Coordinates of C-alpha atoms and ligand atoms in Angstrom, one line a residue:
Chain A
X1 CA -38.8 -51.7 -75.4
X2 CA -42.4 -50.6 -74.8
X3 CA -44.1 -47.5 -75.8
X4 CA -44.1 -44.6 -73.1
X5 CA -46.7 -42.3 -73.5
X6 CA -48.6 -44.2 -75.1
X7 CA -51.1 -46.8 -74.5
X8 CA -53.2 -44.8 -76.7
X9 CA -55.9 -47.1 -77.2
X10 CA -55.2 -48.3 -80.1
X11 CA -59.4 -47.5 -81.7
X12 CA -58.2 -43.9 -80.4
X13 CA -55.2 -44.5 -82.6
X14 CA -57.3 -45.6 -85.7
X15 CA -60.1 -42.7 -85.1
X16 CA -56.8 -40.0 -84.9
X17 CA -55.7 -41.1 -87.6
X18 CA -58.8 -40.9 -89.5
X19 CA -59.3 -37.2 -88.4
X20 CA -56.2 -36.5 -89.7
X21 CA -57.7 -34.7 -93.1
X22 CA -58.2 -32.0 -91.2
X23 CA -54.4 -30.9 -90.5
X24 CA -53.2 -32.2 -93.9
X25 CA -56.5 -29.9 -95.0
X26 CA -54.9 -26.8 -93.2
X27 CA -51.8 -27.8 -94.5
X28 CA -52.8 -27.7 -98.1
X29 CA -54.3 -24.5 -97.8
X30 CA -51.4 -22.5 -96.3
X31 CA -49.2 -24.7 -99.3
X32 CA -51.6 -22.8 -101.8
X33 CA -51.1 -19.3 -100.1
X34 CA -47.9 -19.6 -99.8
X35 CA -46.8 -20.5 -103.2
X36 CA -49.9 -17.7 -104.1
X37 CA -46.8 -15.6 -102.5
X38 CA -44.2 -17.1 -104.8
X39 CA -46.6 -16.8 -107.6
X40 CA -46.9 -13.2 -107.4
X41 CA -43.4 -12.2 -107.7
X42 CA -41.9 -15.1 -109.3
X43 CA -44.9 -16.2 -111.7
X44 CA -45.6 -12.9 -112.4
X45 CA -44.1 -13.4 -115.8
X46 CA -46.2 -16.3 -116.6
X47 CA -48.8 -13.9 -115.8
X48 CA -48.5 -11.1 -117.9
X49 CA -47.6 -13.2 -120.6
X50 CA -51.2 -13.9 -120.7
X51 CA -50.4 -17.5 -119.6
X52 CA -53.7 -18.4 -117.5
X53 CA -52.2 -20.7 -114.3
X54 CA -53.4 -24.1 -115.6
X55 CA -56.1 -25.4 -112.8
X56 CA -55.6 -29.1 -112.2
X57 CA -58.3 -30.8 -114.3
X58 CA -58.9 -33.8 -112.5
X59 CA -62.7 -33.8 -111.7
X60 CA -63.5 -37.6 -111.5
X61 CA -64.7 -38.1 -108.2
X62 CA -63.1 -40.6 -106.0
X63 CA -63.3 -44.7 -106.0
X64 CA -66.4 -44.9 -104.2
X65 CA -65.2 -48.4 -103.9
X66 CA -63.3 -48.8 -100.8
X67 CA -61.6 -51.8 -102.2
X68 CA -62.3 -53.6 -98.9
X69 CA -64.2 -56.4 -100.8
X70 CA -61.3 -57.4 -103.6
X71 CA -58.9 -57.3 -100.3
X72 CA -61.4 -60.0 -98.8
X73 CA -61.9 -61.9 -102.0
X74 CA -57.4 -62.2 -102.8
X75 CA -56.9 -62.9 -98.4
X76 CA -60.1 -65.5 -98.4
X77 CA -60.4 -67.2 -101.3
X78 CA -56.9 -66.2 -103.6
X79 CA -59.2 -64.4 -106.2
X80 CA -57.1 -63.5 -109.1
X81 CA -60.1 -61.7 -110.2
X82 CA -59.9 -59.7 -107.4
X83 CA -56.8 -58.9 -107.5
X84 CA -56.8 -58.4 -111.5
X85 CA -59.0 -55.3 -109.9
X86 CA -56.8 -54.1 -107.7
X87 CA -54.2 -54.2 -110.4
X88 CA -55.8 -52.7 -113.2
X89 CA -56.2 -49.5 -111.1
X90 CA -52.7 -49.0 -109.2
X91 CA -50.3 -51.1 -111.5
X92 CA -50.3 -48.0 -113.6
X93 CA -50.1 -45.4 -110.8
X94 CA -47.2 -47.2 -109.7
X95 CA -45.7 -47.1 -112.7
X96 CA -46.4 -43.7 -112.7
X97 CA -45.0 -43.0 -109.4
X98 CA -41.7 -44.7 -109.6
X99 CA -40.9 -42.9 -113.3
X100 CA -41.1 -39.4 -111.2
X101 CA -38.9 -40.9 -109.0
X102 CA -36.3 -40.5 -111.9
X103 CA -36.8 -44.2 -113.3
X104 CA -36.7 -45.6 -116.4
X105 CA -39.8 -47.4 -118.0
X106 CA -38.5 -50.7 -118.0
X107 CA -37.2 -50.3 -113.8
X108 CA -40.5 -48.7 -113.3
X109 CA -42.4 -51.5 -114.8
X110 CA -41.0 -54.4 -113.0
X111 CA -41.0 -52.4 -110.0
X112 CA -44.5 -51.7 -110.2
X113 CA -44.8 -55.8 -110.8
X114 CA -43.0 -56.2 -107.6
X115 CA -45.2 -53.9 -105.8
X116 CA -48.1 -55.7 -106.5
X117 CA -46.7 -59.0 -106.0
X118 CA -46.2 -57.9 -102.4
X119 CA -49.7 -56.7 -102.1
X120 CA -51.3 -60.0 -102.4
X121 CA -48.9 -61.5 -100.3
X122 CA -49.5 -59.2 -97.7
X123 CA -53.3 -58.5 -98.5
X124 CA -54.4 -59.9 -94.8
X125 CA -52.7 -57.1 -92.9
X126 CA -54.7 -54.1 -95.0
X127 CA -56.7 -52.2 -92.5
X128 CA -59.0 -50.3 -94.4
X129 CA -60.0 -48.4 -90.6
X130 CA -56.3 -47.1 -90.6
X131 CA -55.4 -46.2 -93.8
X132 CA -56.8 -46.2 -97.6
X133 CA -55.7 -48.8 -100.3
X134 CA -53.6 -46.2 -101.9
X135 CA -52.5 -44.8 -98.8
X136 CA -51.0 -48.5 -97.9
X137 CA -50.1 -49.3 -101.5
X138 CA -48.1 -46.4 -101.3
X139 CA -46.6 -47.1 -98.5
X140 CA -45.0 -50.6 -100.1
X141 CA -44.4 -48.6 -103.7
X142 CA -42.0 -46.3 -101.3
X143 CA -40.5 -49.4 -100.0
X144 CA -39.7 -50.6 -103.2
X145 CA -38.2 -47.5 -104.6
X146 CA -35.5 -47.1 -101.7
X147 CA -35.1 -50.9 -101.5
X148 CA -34.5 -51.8 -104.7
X149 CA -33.6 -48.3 -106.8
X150 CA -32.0 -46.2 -104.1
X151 CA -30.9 -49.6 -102.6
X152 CA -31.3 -48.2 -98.6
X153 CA -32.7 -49.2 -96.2
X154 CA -35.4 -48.0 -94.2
X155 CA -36.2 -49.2 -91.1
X156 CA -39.7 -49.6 -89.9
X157 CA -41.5 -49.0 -86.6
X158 CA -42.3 -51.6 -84.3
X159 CA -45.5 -53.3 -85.2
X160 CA -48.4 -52.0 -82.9
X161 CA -50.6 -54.1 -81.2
X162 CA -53.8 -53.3 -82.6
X163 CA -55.9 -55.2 -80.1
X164 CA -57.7 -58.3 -80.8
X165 CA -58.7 -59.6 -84.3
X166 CA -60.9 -56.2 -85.3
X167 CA -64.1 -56.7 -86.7
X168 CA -64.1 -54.9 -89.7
X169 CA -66.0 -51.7 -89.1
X170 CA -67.3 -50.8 -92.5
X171 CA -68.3 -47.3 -90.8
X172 CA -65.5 -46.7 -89.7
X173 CA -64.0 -47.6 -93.3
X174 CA -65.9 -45.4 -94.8
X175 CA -64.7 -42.4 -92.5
X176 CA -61.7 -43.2 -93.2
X177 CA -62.5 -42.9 -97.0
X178 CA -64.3 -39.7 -96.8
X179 CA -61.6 -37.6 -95.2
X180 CA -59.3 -39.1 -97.5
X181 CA -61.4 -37.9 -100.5
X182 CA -61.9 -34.5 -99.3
X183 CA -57.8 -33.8 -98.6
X184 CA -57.6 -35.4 -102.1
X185 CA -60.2 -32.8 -103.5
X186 CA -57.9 -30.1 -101.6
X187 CA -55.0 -31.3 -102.9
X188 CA -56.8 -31.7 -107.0
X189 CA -57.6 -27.8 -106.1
X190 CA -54.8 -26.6 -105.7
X191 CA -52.9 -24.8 -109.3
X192 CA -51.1 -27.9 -111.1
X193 CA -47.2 -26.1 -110.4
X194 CA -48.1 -25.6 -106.4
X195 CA -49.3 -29.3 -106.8
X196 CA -46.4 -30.4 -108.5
X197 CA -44.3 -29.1 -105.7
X198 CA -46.0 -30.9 -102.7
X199 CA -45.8 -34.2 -105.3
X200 CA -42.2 -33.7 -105.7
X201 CA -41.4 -33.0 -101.8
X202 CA -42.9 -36.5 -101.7
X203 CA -41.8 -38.5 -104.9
X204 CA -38.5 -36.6 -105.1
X205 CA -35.6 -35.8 -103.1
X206 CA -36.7 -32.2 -103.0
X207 CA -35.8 -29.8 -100.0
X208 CA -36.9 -26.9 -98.9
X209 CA -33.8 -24.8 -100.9
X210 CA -35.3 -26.6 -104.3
X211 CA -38.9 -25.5 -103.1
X212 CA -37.4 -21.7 -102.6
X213 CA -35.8 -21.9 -106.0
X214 CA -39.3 -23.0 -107.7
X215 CA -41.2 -20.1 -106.1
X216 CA -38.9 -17.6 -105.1
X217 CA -39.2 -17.3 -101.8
X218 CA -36.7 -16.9 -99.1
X219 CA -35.6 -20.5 -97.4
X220 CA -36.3 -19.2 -93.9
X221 CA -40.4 -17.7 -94.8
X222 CA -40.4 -21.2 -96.4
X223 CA -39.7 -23.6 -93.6
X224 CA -41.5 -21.5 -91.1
X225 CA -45.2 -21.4 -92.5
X226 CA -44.5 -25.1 -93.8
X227 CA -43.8 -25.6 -90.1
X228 CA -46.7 -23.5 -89.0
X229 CA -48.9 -25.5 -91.1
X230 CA -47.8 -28.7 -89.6
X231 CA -48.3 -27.6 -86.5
X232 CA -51.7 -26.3 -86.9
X233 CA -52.7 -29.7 -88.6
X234 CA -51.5 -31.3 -85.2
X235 CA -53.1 -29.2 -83.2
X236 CA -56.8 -29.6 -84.8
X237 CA -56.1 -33.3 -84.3
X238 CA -56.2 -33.2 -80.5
Chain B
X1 CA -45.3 -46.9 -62.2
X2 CA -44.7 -43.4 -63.0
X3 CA -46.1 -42.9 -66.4
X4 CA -43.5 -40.7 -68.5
X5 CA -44.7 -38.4 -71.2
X6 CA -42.6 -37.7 -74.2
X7 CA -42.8 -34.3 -75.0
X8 CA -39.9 -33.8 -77.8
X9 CA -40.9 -35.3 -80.7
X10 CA -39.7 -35.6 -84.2
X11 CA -40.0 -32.7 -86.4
X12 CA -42.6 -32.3 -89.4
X13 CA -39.6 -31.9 -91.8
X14 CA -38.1 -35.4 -90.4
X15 CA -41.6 -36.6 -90.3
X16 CA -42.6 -36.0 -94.3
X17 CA -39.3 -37.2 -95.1
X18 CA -39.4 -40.2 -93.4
X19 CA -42.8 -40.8 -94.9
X20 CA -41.5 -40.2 -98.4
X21 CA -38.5 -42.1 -98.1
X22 CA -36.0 -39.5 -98.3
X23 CA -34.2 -39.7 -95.4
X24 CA -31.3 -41.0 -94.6
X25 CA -31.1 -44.5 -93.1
X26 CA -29.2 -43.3 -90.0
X27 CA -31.7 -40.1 -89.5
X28 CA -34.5 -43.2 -90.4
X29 CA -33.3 -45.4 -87.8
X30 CA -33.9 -42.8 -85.1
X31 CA -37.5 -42.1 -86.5
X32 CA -38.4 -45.7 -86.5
X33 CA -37.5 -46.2 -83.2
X34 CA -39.0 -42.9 -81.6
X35 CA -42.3 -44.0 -83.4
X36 CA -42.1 -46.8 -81.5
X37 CA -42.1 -45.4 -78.4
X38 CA -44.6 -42.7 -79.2
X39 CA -48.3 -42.8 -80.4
X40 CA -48.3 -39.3 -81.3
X41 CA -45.9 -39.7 -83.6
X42 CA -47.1 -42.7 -85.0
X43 CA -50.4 -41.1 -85.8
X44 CA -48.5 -38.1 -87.5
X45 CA -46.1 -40.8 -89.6
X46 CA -49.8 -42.3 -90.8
X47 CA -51.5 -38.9 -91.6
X48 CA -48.3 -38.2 -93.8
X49 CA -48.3 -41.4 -95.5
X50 CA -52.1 -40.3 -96.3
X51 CA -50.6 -37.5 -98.2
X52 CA -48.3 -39.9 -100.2
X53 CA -51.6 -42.1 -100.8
X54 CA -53.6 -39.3 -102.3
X55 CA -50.7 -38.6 -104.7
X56 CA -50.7 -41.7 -105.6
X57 CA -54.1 -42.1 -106.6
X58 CA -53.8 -38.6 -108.8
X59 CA -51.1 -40.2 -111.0
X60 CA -52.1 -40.2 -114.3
X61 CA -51.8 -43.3 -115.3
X62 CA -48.7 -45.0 -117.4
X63 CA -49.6 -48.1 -118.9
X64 CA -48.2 -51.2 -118.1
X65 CA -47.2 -53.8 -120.6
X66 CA -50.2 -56.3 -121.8
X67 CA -48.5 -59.2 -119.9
X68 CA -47.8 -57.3 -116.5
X69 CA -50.6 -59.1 -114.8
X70 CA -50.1 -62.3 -115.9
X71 CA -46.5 -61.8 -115.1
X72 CA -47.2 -60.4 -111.5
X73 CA -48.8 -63.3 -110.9
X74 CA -45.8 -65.3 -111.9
X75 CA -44.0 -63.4 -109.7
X76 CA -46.8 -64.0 -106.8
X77 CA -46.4 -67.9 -107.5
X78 CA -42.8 -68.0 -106.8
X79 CA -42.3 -66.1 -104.3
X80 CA -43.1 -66.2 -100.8
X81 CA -44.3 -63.6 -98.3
X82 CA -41.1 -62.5 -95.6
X83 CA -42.5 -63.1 -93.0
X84 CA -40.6 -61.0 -90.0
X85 CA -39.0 -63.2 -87.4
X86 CA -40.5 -62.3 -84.1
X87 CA -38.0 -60.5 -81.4
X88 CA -37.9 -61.5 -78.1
X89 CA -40.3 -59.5 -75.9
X90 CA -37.7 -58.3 -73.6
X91 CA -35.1 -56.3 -75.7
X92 CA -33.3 -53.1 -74.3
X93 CA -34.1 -51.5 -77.3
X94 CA -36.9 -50.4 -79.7
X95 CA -37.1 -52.9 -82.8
X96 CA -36.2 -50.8 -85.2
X97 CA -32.7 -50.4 -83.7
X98 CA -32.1 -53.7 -82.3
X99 CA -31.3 -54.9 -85.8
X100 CA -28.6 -52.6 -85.7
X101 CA -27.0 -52.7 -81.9
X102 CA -28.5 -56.5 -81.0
X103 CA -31.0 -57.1 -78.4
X104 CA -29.1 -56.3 -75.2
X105 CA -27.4 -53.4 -73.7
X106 CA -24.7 -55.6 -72.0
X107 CA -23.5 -56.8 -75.6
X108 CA -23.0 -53.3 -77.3
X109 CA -19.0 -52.8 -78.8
X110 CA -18.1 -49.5 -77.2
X111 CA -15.2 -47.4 -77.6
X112 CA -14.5 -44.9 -75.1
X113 CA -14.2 -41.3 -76.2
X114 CA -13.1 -39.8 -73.4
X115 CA -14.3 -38.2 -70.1
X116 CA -15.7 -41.7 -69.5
X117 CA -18.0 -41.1 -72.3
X118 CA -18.8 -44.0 -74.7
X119 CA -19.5 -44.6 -78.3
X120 CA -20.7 -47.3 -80.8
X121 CA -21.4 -46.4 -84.4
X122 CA -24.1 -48.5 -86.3
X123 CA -23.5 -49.2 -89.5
X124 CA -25.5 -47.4 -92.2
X125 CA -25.3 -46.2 -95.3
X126 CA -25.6 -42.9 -96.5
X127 CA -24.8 -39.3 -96.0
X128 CA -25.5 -39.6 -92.2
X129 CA -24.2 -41.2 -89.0
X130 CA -25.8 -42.8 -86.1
X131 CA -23.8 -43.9 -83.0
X132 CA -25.0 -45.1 -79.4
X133 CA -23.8 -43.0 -76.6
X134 CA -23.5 -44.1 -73.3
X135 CA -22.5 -40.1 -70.9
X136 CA -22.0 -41.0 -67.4
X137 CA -24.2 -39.0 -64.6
X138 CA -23.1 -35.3 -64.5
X139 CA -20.8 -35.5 -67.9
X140 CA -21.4 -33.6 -70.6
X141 CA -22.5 -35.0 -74.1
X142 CA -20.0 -34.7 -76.5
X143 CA -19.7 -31.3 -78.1
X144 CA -18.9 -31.4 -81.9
X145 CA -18.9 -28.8 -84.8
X146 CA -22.5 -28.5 -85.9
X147 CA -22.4 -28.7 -89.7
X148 CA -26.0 -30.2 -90.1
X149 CA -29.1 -31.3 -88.7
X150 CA -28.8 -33.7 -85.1
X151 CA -31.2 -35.4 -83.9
X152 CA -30.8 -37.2 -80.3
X153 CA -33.1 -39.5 -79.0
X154 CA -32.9 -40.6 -75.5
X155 CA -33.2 -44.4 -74.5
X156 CA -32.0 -44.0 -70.9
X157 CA -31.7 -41.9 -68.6
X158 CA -31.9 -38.3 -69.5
X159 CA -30.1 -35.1 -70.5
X160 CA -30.9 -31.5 -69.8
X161 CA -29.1 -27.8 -70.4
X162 CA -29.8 -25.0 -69.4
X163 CA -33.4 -24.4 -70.0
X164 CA -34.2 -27.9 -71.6
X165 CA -35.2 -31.5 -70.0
X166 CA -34.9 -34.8 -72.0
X167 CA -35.9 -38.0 -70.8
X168 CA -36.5 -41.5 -72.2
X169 CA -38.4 -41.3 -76.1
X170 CA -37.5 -37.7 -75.6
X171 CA -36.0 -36.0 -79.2
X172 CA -33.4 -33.1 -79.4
X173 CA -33.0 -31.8 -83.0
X174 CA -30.4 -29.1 -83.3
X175 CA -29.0 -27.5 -86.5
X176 CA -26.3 -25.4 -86.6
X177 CA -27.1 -22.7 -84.6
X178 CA -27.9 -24.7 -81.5
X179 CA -25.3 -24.0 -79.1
X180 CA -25.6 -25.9 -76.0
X181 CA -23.8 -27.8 -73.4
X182 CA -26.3 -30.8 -72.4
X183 CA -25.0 -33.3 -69.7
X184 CA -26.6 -36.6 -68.5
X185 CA -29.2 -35.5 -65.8
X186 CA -30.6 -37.5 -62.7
X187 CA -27.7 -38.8 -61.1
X188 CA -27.6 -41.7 -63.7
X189 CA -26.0 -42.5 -67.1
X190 CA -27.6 -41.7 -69.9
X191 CA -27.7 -43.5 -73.0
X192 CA -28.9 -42.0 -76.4
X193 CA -28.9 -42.6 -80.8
X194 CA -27.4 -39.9 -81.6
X195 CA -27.4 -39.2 -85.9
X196 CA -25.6 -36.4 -87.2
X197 CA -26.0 -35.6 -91.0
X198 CA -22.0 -35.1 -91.4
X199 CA -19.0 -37.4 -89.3
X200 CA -18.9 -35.9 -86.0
X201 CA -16.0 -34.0 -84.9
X202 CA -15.5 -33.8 -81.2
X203 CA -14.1 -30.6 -81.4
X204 CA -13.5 -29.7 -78.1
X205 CA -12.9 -33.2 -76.7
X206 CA -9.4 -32.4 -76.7
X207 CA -9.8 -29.6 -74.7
X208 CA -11.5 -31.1 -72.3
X209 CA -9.5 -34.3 -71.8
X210 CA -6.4 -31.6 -70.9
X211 CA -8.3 -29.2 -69.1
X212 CA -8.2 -30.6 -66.1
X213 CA -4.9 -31.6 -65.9
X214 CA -3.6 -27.7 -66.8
X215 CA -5.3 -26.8 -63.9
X216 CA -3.7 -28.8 -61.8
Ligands
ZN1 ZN1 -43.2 -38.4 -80.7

């Protein structure tokens, strides 16, 4: 069945999607006021106890490496150097990612192996002009963890037709990479409990009743300016 | 060829859940195969799975064992890539829900419900449950206690209510509080996924099936 609205050209598609820090950027901000709201009445404890909100303390700037050349190296010329690159820097994250999922170490571990495994295999269709390494790398980590913990499936889109063989655009890359840093930044800003919520609407099985109960406030004002949010995001992407 | 817009789309709360992998496979199905139809959507699934990406990348990190590489690698030299087998371009149905219903409409299992209204449930897994229905022109989608989110997408034809048009890619997504009589629109039948987070109960079915014949 073909697409119906659609036949956005599919360089519109890619240039959408790389303005799309700008929503997520509007989201984040009306995450932070809101749970500012939830902070005043239900942290307000925490507060007069003296107990400073913890800022997140993650400075580090991001990879300025785009990780397009280890990509290159593992599809060209099977580069376990490369890849040993590539590796070093998400195995762990992974790791990371699938223990707040609610696994154990050892799951988590070979998961993580499994994760990575799949990257090389499928290290030729990375598009660095659609989405960041981590970005896609999540995208198979989240695979993994319904697949093989949750054991679900989860059925994908059709594949898109993304035109003929696209010269890689290392502008356009690095677009890409920049509005990816700065909703990273937004997100590194925000207090490490209001982070720890957007992480665990993510990671977790978290609805909007668990998000009420962490900050106190009423299920409907929730959903609404969540929604709001959204739809600004979408709005500022047109 | 008239070019047909989708204008209902799949919610944000849908959307981030898809993203993260926390829906249902039934509610997924539908998602998957709207996003195939609809580049809007598609761009929002991606700007979500950017979210996902940046978490990521802010995990702190847990070490892996000092053998993972070398035992990835192992993994890499065993194994081989899946690669997906190609569909036929002419399919009745978006991919993502051929695997479930089969390529053509003239092959789908159905079970009639009543009021010539036809069903076929897809198998899935989970808390949630998606089913093909095929509403003749003029006849009413089946009503059913609303104890959850629904999400309807439309893959032929169209349905309307009162206020509301939907056509092909279209979505509906009612909750509870939605209370609506929608019937196939356009002289035609119309055929829709339609996933409801608990079993349907076609409440009023009953009534309907007697109706008629009381009045007589
Ligand atoms: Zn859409």
């Amino acid at each position: 069945m073909k697409r119906i609205q659609t036949k956005i050209d599919p360089n519109e598609i890619r240039r959408r999607i790389r303005g799309m820090s700008v929503i997520t950027k509007s989201f984040i901000v009306e995450c932070t006021s809101l749970f500012e709201i939830g902070r005043a009445t239900h942290f307000d404890s925490a507060a007069s106890t003296g107990k400073a909100v913890k800022l997140v303390e993650k400075t580090e700037s991001p990879p300025s490496s785009l990780w397009v050349e280890e990509f290159e190296l593992i599809q060209r010329h099977k580069s376990v150097k490369a890849f040993g690159r590539l590796f070093t820097h998400f195995a762990p994250k992974i790791k990371a990612f699938l223990m707040k999922s609610g696994t154990d170490a050892a799951v988590a571990e070979e998961c993580a192996q499994e994760v990575m495994a799949t990257v090389w295999h499928k290290a030729h269709l990375f598009d660095p002009t659609r989405a960041s390494a981590a970005t896609w790398i999540f995208t198979i980590a989240r695979n993994k963890r319904i697949d093989a913990i949750r054991k679900l499936k989860r059925p994908e889109p059709e594949n898109l037709d993304w035109g003929p063989e696209h010269e890689l655009d290392q502008e356009e890359a690095v677009g890409l990479q920049q509005e990816t840093a700065k909703l990273g930044q937004a997100l590194a800003k925000l207090p490490e409990k209001q982070r720890m919520l957007v992480e665990r609407a993510y990671f977790k099985d978290m609805s909007h009743s668990e998000i009420a109960a962490a900050t106190g406030l009423p299920l409907g004002t929730i959903k609404s300016r969540i929604r709001l949010a959204l739809e600004r995001l979408r709005h500022s992407m047109k | 060829m008239m070019t047909n817009t989708i204008k209902h789309h799949v919610n944000d709360d849908l959307m981030m859940a898809y993203s993260s992998g926390n829906l249902p496979e039934a509610f997924s199905v539908a998602v998957a195969a709207h996003i195939s139809m609809c580049d809007e959507c598609r761009i929002s699934m991606e700007s979500h799975n950017t979210v996902g990406g940046i978490l990521l990348e802010m995990q702190t990190d847990i070490k892996v064992g000092p053998d993972a590489l070398q035992k990835t690698l192992d993994k890499i030299a065993t194994s081989c890539p899946v690669e997906k087998v190609e569909k036929p371009s002419k399919i009745d149905f978006p991919e993502p829900l051929s695997d479930y219903v089969g390529e053509s409409l003239d092959t789908i299992n159905w079970q009639p419900i009543g009021m010539g209204v036809k069903q076929s449930i897809l198998s899935t897994s989970g808390e949630a449950t998606a089913r093909l229905l095929f509403i003749p022109p003029g006849a009413a989608m089946p009503d059913h206690s609303h104890s959850g989110i629904e999400m309807t997408l439309v893959l032929k034809g169209a349905f309307a209510d009162e206020t509301e048009y939907f056509a092909k890619g279209d979505v509906e997504i009612a909750d509870g509080a939605t209370n609506h009589t929608p019937v196939a629109a356009d002289g035609s039948p119309c055929i829709c996924l339609a996933v409801t987070e608990a079993p349907l109960k076609f409440r009023k079915m009953f009534h309907r099936i007697i109706q008629p014949l009381i009045r007589i």
